[in-house]
Amino acid sequence: MSEGTMQRAAQRDDRAQRDQRAKRLRRALVCAAAVPAVLITAACSSDSDSKGTDGSSAQQSAGSGSGQSSASASPTVQAAAFRTLPEACGVLSKDTLGDLVPKGAKSGKEGSSDDTATRASCSWNSLDNNGVKGSQFRWLNVSLLRFDSDAGRGSGDKQAQAYYTQQVSDAKGVAGAKNTTSEPVAGTGDEATIVRYDLKKKEGAFKQQTVVTRVENVVITLDYNGAGLAGEKTPDAGDLAKAAEKAAKEAVASVTAANSGDSGSGSSTKSPSSSAKPGSTASSDSSSKSPSASASPSKSAAKKG
C-alpha cells in the first residue's frame, strides 16, 4: 500500500471517528434538552392534578356546607304555659256568685264546646222579684279561650294578645251603647281592661260591665250587667264594676290553679289534659244567654281567633 493510500485511509478513519463523536454529542444534547421538558411536563401534570384535587375538595366542602345550611332546624315557638282550662261553671266561688247573682248562684249553664280544654263558658241569671216594687235583674257570663303554640300561628301568648285586643275592641263597639268608657284593671292577669256602658232596652236601663283579661295564653271575657225592672231603681254602675273586677281576678286564679294542681279560690277545676287541640283559635261557643235577649247586650260570645 502506498503512502498516499495509507494517508487517505487514516483520514477516512479520522473523519469516521469525528462523525461518530458528533453523533454521540448530538444525541447527548437532544437527551439533555429532553430531560427539562419531561420534568416540566411532569411538574405541570402534578400541579394540575393537585389543583384539580384541591378544587374538588373545596367544592365538596362548599357543597357540604350548603347542605348543612339547607338542613337547618325548623323554626320552633315557645310552648304555651297553660295546657287546659278550669271547669267553666266552677271558676267562681259560691260566695262570689252569691254577691253577683244572688238569686241564681246555682243556675250556671255551661256553654256548648267540642273541646272544653280549649274553650269553655258558663252563664248565670238572677231575678230578685220585689213584687209591686219591681225586681232586680243580674246576668253574668264567663268565657275562656286557650291558645296553643303553633309554628305557623306563633306562640300561644302572641295569639292570646291579638285576641285580647280584639275582644276589648268588640266590647267598645256594641251597637246602641251609650256613655262607653274603658280603663285598665290592675293586678288581674298579664293585662286586663274593663269596658263600661249603658244600654237602654224595653225592660229597663242596663248597666253593662265587660272585663277582658289575658293570663299567659288564656283570654277570659267576663260580662256582667244589671237592671232595675218594673219600677225598681237602676243598680249603681260603680258597684257592678267592682264586683266584675273581683270576679275576673278569681277567674284568673282558677285558670292558674287548673294548670298547677292547686285547689284555687274555692272553685272546682279539672286536672291538666294533654288532649287540647294544638293551634286552636276557636273561642267559646257559648249558647247560654239570659231569659230575655235584651238582658244580654254585650258581645260576650267569643269569636273565632
CSV table of C-alpha atoms in Angstrom, one decimal:
chain,number,residue,atom,x,y,z
A,1,MET,CA,0.0,0.0,0.0
A,2,SER,CA,1.4,3.3,-1.0
A,3,GLU,CA,2.0,6.1,1.4
A,4,GLY,CA,-0.8,8.2,-0.2
A,5,THR,CA,-3.3,5.4,0.1
A,6,MET,CA,-2.4,4.9,3.8
A,7,GLN,CA,-2.8,8.6,4.4
A,8,ARG,CA,-6.3,8.7,2.8
A,9,ALA,CA,-7.4,5.7,4.8
A,10,ALA,CA,-6.2,7.4,8.0
A,11,GLN,CA,-8.1,10.5,7.1
A,12,ARG,CA,-11.3,8.4,6.5
A,13,ASP,CA,-10.9,6.7,9.8
A,14,ASP,CA,-10.3,10.1,11.4
A,15,ARG,CA,-13.5,11.5,9.8
A,16,ALA,CA,-15.5,8.4,10.8
A,17,GLN,CA,-14.4,8.8,14.4
A,18,ARG,CA,-15.3,12.5,14.3
A,19,ASP,CA,-18.7,11.7,12.8
A,20,GLN,CA,-19.3,9.2,15.5
A,21,ARG,CA,-18.3,11.6,18.2
A,22,ALA,CA,-20.5,14.3,16.7
A,23,LYS,CA,-23.5,11.9,16.5
A,24,ARG,CA,-22.9,10.9,20.2
A,25,LEU,CA,-22.7,14.6,21.1
A,26,ARG,CA,-25.9,15.4,19.3
A,27,ARG,CA,-27.7,12.5,20.9
A,28,ALA,CA,-26.4,13.7,24.3
A,29,LEU,CA,-27.6,17.3,23.6
A,30,VAL,CA,-31.0,16.0,22.5
A,31,CYS,CA,-31.4,13.9,25.6
A,32,ALA,CA,-30.2,16.8,27.8
A,33,ALA,CA,-32.7,19.1,26.2
A,34,ALA,CA,-35.5,16.5,26.5
A,35,VAL,CA,-35.0,16.0,30.3
A,36,PRO,CA,-36.2,19.5,31.3
A,37,ALA,CA,-39.2,19.2,29.0
A,38,VAL,CA,-40.1,15.9,30.7
A,39,LEU,CA,-39.6,17.4,34.1
A,40,ILE,CA,-41.7,20.4,33.2
A,41,THR,CA,-44.4,18.3,31.8
A,42,ALA,CA,-44.4,16.1,34.9
A,43,ALA,CA,-44.4,19.2,37.1
A,44,CYS,CA,-47.3,20.7,35.2
A,45,SER,CA,-49.2,17.5,35.3
A,46,SER,CA,-48.6,17.2,39.0
A,47,ASP,CA,-49.6,20.8,39.7
A,48,SER,CA,-52.7,20.3,37.5
A,49,ASP,CA,-53.7,17.2,39.4
A,50,SER,CA,-53.1,19.0,42.7
A,51,LYS,CA,-55.3,21.9,41.7
A,52,GLY,CA,-57.9,19.6,40.5
A,53,THR,CA,-57.9,17.7,43.8
A,54,ASP,CA,-57.9,20.8,45.9
A,55,GLY,CA,-60.7,22.3,43.7
A,56,SER,CA,-62.7,19.1,44.1
A,57,SER,CA,-62.1,19.2,47.9
A,58,ALA,CA,-63.2,22.8,48.1
A,59,GLN,CA,-66.3,22.1,46.1
A,60,GLN,CA,-67.1,19.2,48.3
A,61,SER,CA,-66.6,21.3,51.4
A,62,ALA,CA,-68.7,24.1,49.9
A,63,GLY,CA,-71.4,21.5,49.0
A,64,SER,CA,-71.2,20.0,52.4
A,65,GLY,CA,-71.6,23.5,54.0
A,66,SER,CA,-74.6,24.3,51.7
A,67,GLY,CA,-76.2,21.0,52.7
A,68,GLN,CA,-75.8,21.7,56.3
A,69,SER,CA,-77.3,25.2,55.8
A,70,SER,CA,-80.3,23.9,53.9
A,71,ALA,CA,-80.8,21.2,56.6
A,72,SER,CA,-81.1,23.8,59.3
A,73,ALA,CA,-83.6,23.1,62.1
A,74,SER,CA,-87.2,24.0,61.5
A,75,PRO,CA,-88.4,27.2,63.3
A,76,THR,CA,-89.8,26.5,66.8
A,77,VAL,CA,-92.0,28.5,69.1
A,78,GLN,CA,-92.1,28.6,72.9
A,79,ALA,CA,-94.5,26.1,74.4
A,80,ALA,CA,-97.8,27.5,75.8
A,81,ALA,CA,-97.8,28.0,79.6
A,82,PHE,CA,-101.3,26.6,80.2
A,83,ARG,CA,-102.4,23.3,78.7
A,84,THR,CA,-106.0,23.2,80.0
A,85,LEU,CA,-108.9,25.3,81.3
A,86,PRO,CA,-110.9,25.0,84.6
A,87,GLU,CA,-114.5,23.9,84.6
A,88,ALA,CA,-116.3,26.9,83.3
A,89,CYS,CA,-119.1,26.8,85.8
A,90,GLY,CA,-116.6,26.4,88.6
A,91,VAL,CA,-114.3,29.3,88.0
A,92,LEU,CA,-116.1,31.4,90.7
A,93,SER,CA,-116.6,30.5,94.3
A,94,LYS,CA,-120.1,30.2,95.9
A,95,ASP,CA,-119.6,33.4,97.8
A,96,THR,CA,-118.7,35.4,94.7
A,97,LEU,CA,-121.7,34.0,92.8
A,98,GLY,CA,-123.8,34.9,95.8
A,99,ASP,CA,-122.7,38.5,95.5
A,100,LEU,CA,-123.1,38.8,91.7
A,101,VAL,CA,-126.1,36.7,91.1
A,102,PRO,CA,-127.8,36.2,94.5
A,103,LYS,CA,-130.9,34.5,93.1
A,104,GLY,CA,-129.1,32.5,90.5
A,105,ALA,CA,-125.9,31.2,92.1
A,106,LYS,CA,-126.9,27.6,91.3
A,107,SER,CA,-128.3,28.4,87.8
A,108,GLY,CA,-125.0,28.1,86.0
A,109,LYS,CA,-125.4,26.9,82.5
A,110,GLU,CA,-122.4,25.6,80.6
A,111,GLY,CA,-122.0,26.7,77.0
A,112,SER,CA,-121.5,24.2,74.2
A,113,SER,CA,-118.0,23.3,73.3
A,114,ASP,CA,-116.3,20.4,71.5
A,115,ASP,CA,-113.1,20.8,73.5
A,116,THR,CA,-113.5,22.2,77.0
A,117,ALA,CA,-109.7,22.2,77.5
A,118,THR,CA,-109.5,24.9,74.8
A,119,ARG,CA,-112.7,26.9,75.1
A,120,ALA,CA,-115.4,27.0,77.7
A,121,SER,CA,-118.1,29.3,79.0
A,122,CYS,CA,-120.9,29.5,81.7
A,123,SER,CA,-123.7,31.9,82.4
A,124,TRP,CA,-125.9,32.7,85.3
A,125,ASN,CA,-129.2,34.6,85.7
A,126,SER,CA,-130.6,36.2,88.8
A,127,LEU,CA,-134.1,37.8,89.2
A,128,ASP,CA,-134.9,39.2,92.6
A,129,ASN,CA,-138.6,39.9,92.5
A,130,ASN,CA,-139.9,42.5,94.9
A,131,GLY,CA,-143.5,42.3,93.9
A,132,VAL,CA,-145.1,45.7,93.1
A,133,LYS,CA,-141.8,47.4,93.7
A,134,GLY,CA,-140.3,45.7,90.8
A,135,SER,CA,-137.3,43.5,90.6
A,136,GLN,CA,-133.5,43.5,90.3
A,137,PHE,CA,-132.1,41.6,87.4
A,138,ARG,CA,-128.4,40.4,87.0
A,139,TRP,CA,-126.8,38.5,84.2
A,140,LEU,CA,-123.2,37.0,84.4
A,141,ASN,CA,-121.2,35.2,81.7
A,142,VAL,CA,-117.6,34.0,81.8
A,143,SER,CA,-115.9,32.8,78.6
A,144,LEU,CA,-112.5,31.3,78.5
A,145,LEU,CA,-110.3,30.7,75.4
A,146,ARG,CA,-106.9,29.0,75.4
A,147,PHE,CA,-104.4,29.2,72.6
A,148,ASP,CA,-101.7,26.5,71.9
A,149,SER,CA,-98.3,27.5,70.4
A,150,ASP,CA,-98.0,26.7,66.7
A,151,ALA,CA,-95.1,27.2,64.3
A,152,GLY,CA,-97.5,28.7,61.7
A,153,ARG,CA,-99.6,30.9,64.0
A,154,GLY,CA,-96.9,31.8,66.6
A,155,SER,CA,-96.8,31.4,70.3
A,156,GLY,CA,-99.9,30.9,72.4
A,157,ASP,CA,-99.1,34.2,74.2
A,158,LYS,CA,-98.9,36.1,70.9
A,159,GLN,CA,-102.2,34.7,69.7
A,160,ALA,CA,-103.9,35.4,73.0
A,161,GLN,CA,-102.6,39.0,72.9
A,162,ALA,CA,-104.2,39.5,69.5
A,163,TYR,CA,-107.5,38.0,70.6
A,164,TYR,CA,-107.5,40.1,73.8
A,165,THR,CA,-107.1,43.3,71.8
A,166,GLN,CA,-110.0,42.2,69.5
A,167,GLN,CA,-112.3,41.4,72.5
A,168,VAL,CA,-111.7,44.8,74.0
A,169,SER,CA,-112.4,46.5,70.7
A,170,ASP,CA,-115.6,44.5,70.3
A,171,ALA,CA,-116.8,45.4,73.8
A,172,LYS,CA,-116.3,49.1,73.0
A,173,GLY,CA,-118.3,48.8,69.7
A,174,VAL,CA,-121.6,47.3,70.9
A,175,ALA,CA,-124.5,48.8,68.9
A,176,GLY,CA,-126.7,51.1,70.9
A,177,ALA,CA,-124.2,51.5,73.8
A,178,LYS,CA,-124.1,54.9,75.5
A,179,ASN,CA,-121.6,56.5,77.7
A,180,THR,CA,-118.9,53.9,76.9
A,181,THR,CA,-115.7,54.1,78.9
A,182,SER,CA,-112.7,51.8,79.3
A,183,GLU,CA,-109.7,51.6,81.6
A,184,PRO,CA,-107.1,49.1,82.6
A,185,VAL,CA,-107.6,46.8,85.6
A,186,ALA,CA,-104.5,46.4,87.8
A,187,GLY,CA,-103.5,43.2,89.4
A,188,THR,CA,-105.5,40.9,87.1
A,189,GLY,CA,-103.6,38.5,84.9
A,190,ASP,CA,-100.9,39.9,82.5
A,191,GLU,CA,-103.3,42.6,81.2
A,192,ALA,CA,-106.9,43.5,81.8
A,193,THR,CA,-109.4,46.1,80.6
A,194,ILE,CA,-112.9,46.9,81.8
A,195,VAL,CA,-115.3,48.4,79.3
A,196,ARG,CA,-118.5,50.0,80.8
A,197,TYR,CA,-121.6,51.4,79.1
A,198,ASP,CA,-125.3,52.0,79.4
A,199,LEU,CA,-127.8,50.1,77.2
A,200,LYS,CA,-131.5,51.1,77.1
A,201,LYS,CA,-133.9,48.2,76.5
A,202,LYS,CA,-137.7,47.9,76.7
A,203,GLU,CA,-137.3,46.1,80.0
A,204,GLY,CA,-135.2,48.8,81.6
A,205,ALA,CA,-131.8,50.6,81.7
A,206,PHE,CA,-129.0,48.1,81.8
A,207,LYS,CA,-125.5,48.8,83.2
A,208,GLN,CA,-123.0,46.7,81.4
A,209,GLN,CA,-119.5,45.8,82.7
A,210,THR,CA,-117.2,43.8,80.5
A,211,VAL,CA,-113.8,42.7,81.9
A,212,VAL,CA,-111.3,41.2,79.3
A,213,THR,CA,-108.3,39.6,80.9
A,214,ARG,CA,-105.3,37.8,79.4
A,215,VAL,CA,-103.2,35.5,81.6
A,216,GLU,CA,-100.4,33.9,79.5
A,217,ASN,CA,-102.1,32.0,76.6
A,218,VAL,CA,-105.6,32.3,78.0
A,219,VAL,CA,-108.2,35.1,77.5
A,220,ILE,CA,-111.1,35.5,79.9
A,221,THR,CA,-114.1,37.6,79.0
A,222,LEU,CA,-116.4,38.3,81.9
A,223,ASP,CA,-119.7,40.1,81.1
A,224,TYR,CA,-121.8,41.3,84.0
A,225,ASN,CA,-124.9,43.5,83.7
A,226,GLY,CA,-127.7,44.6,86.0
A,227,ALA,CA,-131.0,46.5,85.6
A,228,GLY,CA,-133.9,47.6,87.8
A,229,LEU,CA,-137.1,46.2,86.2
A,230,ALA,CA,-140.8,47.2,86.6
A,231,GLY,CA,-140.1,50.3,88.6
A,232,GLU,CA,-137.1,49.1,90.6
A,233,LYS,CA,-134.2,51.5,90.7
A,234,THR,CA,-131.2,51.1,88.4
A,235,PRO,CA,-128.2,49.5,90.1
A,236,ASP,CA,-125.1,51.5,90.8
A,237,ALA,CA,-122.6,51.0,87.9
A,238,GLY,CA,-119.7,51.5,90.2
A,239,ASP,CA,-120.8,48.6,92.4
A,240,LEU,CA,-121.3,46.4,89.5
A,241,ALA,CA,-117.8,47.3,88.1
A,242,LYS,CA,-116.1,46.4,91.4
A,243,ALA,CA,-118.0,43.1,91.6
A,244,ALA,CA,-117.0,42.3,88.0
A,245,GLU,CA,-113.3,43.1,88.6
A,246,LYS,CA,-113.3,40.9,91.7
A,247,ALA,CA,-114.8,38.0,89.7
A,248,ALA,CA,-112.2,38.4,86.9
A,249,LYS,CA,-109.4,38.1,89.4
A,250,GLU,CA,-110.9,35.0,90.8
A,251,ALA,CA,-111.3,33.5,87.3
A,252,VAL,CA,-107.6,34.2,86.6
A,253,ALA,CA,-106.7,32.3,89.8
A,254,SER,CA,-108.8,29.4,88.7
A,255,VAL,CA,-107.0,29.1,85.4
A,256,THR,CA,-103.7,29.1,87.2
A,257,ALA,CA,-104.9,26.5,89.7
A,258,ALA,CA,-106.2,24.2,86.9
A,259,ASN,CA,-102.7,24.1,85.5
A,260,SER,CA,-100.8,23.7,88.7
A,261,GLY,CA,-102.9,21.1,90.6
A,262,ASP,CA,-103.8,23.7,93.3
A,263,SER,CA,-107.4,23.9,94.6
A,264,GLY,CA,-107.7,27.6,93.6
A,265,SER,CA,-110.0,30.1,95.1
A,266,GLY,CA,-112.7,27.7,96.2
A,267,SER,CA,-113.6,26.8,92.7
A,268,SER,CA,-113.6,23.3,91.3
A,269,THR,CA,-111.0,22.7,88.5
A,270,LYS,CA,-110.1,20.0,86.1
A,271,SER,CA,-106.7,18.4,86.1
A,272,PRO,CA,-104.3,19.3,83.2
A,273,SER,CA,-105.1,17.4,80.0
A,274,SER,CA,-102.9,16.8,77.0
A,275,SER,CA,-105.8,16.4,74.7
A,276,ALA,CA,-106.1,20.1,73.9
A,277,LYS,CA,-106.1,20.7,70.2
A,278,PRO,CA,-102.8,22.4,69.1
A,279,GLY,CA,-103.1,25.7,67.4
A,280,SER,CA,-106.8,26.1,68.1
A,281,THR,CA,-108.1,29.6,67.6
A,282,ALA,CA,-111.8,28.9,68.1
A,283,SER,CA,-113.4,30.5,71.0
A,284,SER,CA,-116.1,29.7,73.5
A,285,ASP,CA,-119.3,28.7,71.7
A,286,SER,CA,-121.4,30.0,74.5
A,287,SER,CA,-125.0,29.3,73.9
A,288,SER,CA,-126.1,30.4,77.4
A,289,LYS,CA,-128.0,33.7,77.4
A,290,SER,CA,-130.3,35.4,79.8
A,291,PRO,CA,-134.0,34.6,79.6
A,292,SER,CA,-134.5,37.8,77.6
A,293,ALA,CA,-132.3,38.6,74.6
A,294,SER,CA,-132.3,42.2,75.8
A,295,ALA,CA,-130.8,41.2,79.1
A,296,SER,CA,-127.5,40.1,77.5
A,297,PRO,CA,-126.5,43.1,75.3
A,298,SER,CA,-122.7,42.6,75.3
A,299,LYS,CA,-120.7,40.7,72.7
A,300,SER,CA,-119.5,38.3,75.2
A,301,ALA,CA,-119.9,35.2,73.0
A,302,ALA,CA,-116.3,34.6,71.9
A,303,LYS,CA,-115.4,34.9,68.3
A,304,LYS,CA,-113.0,32.9,66.2
A,305,GLY,CA,-109.5,34.0,66.9
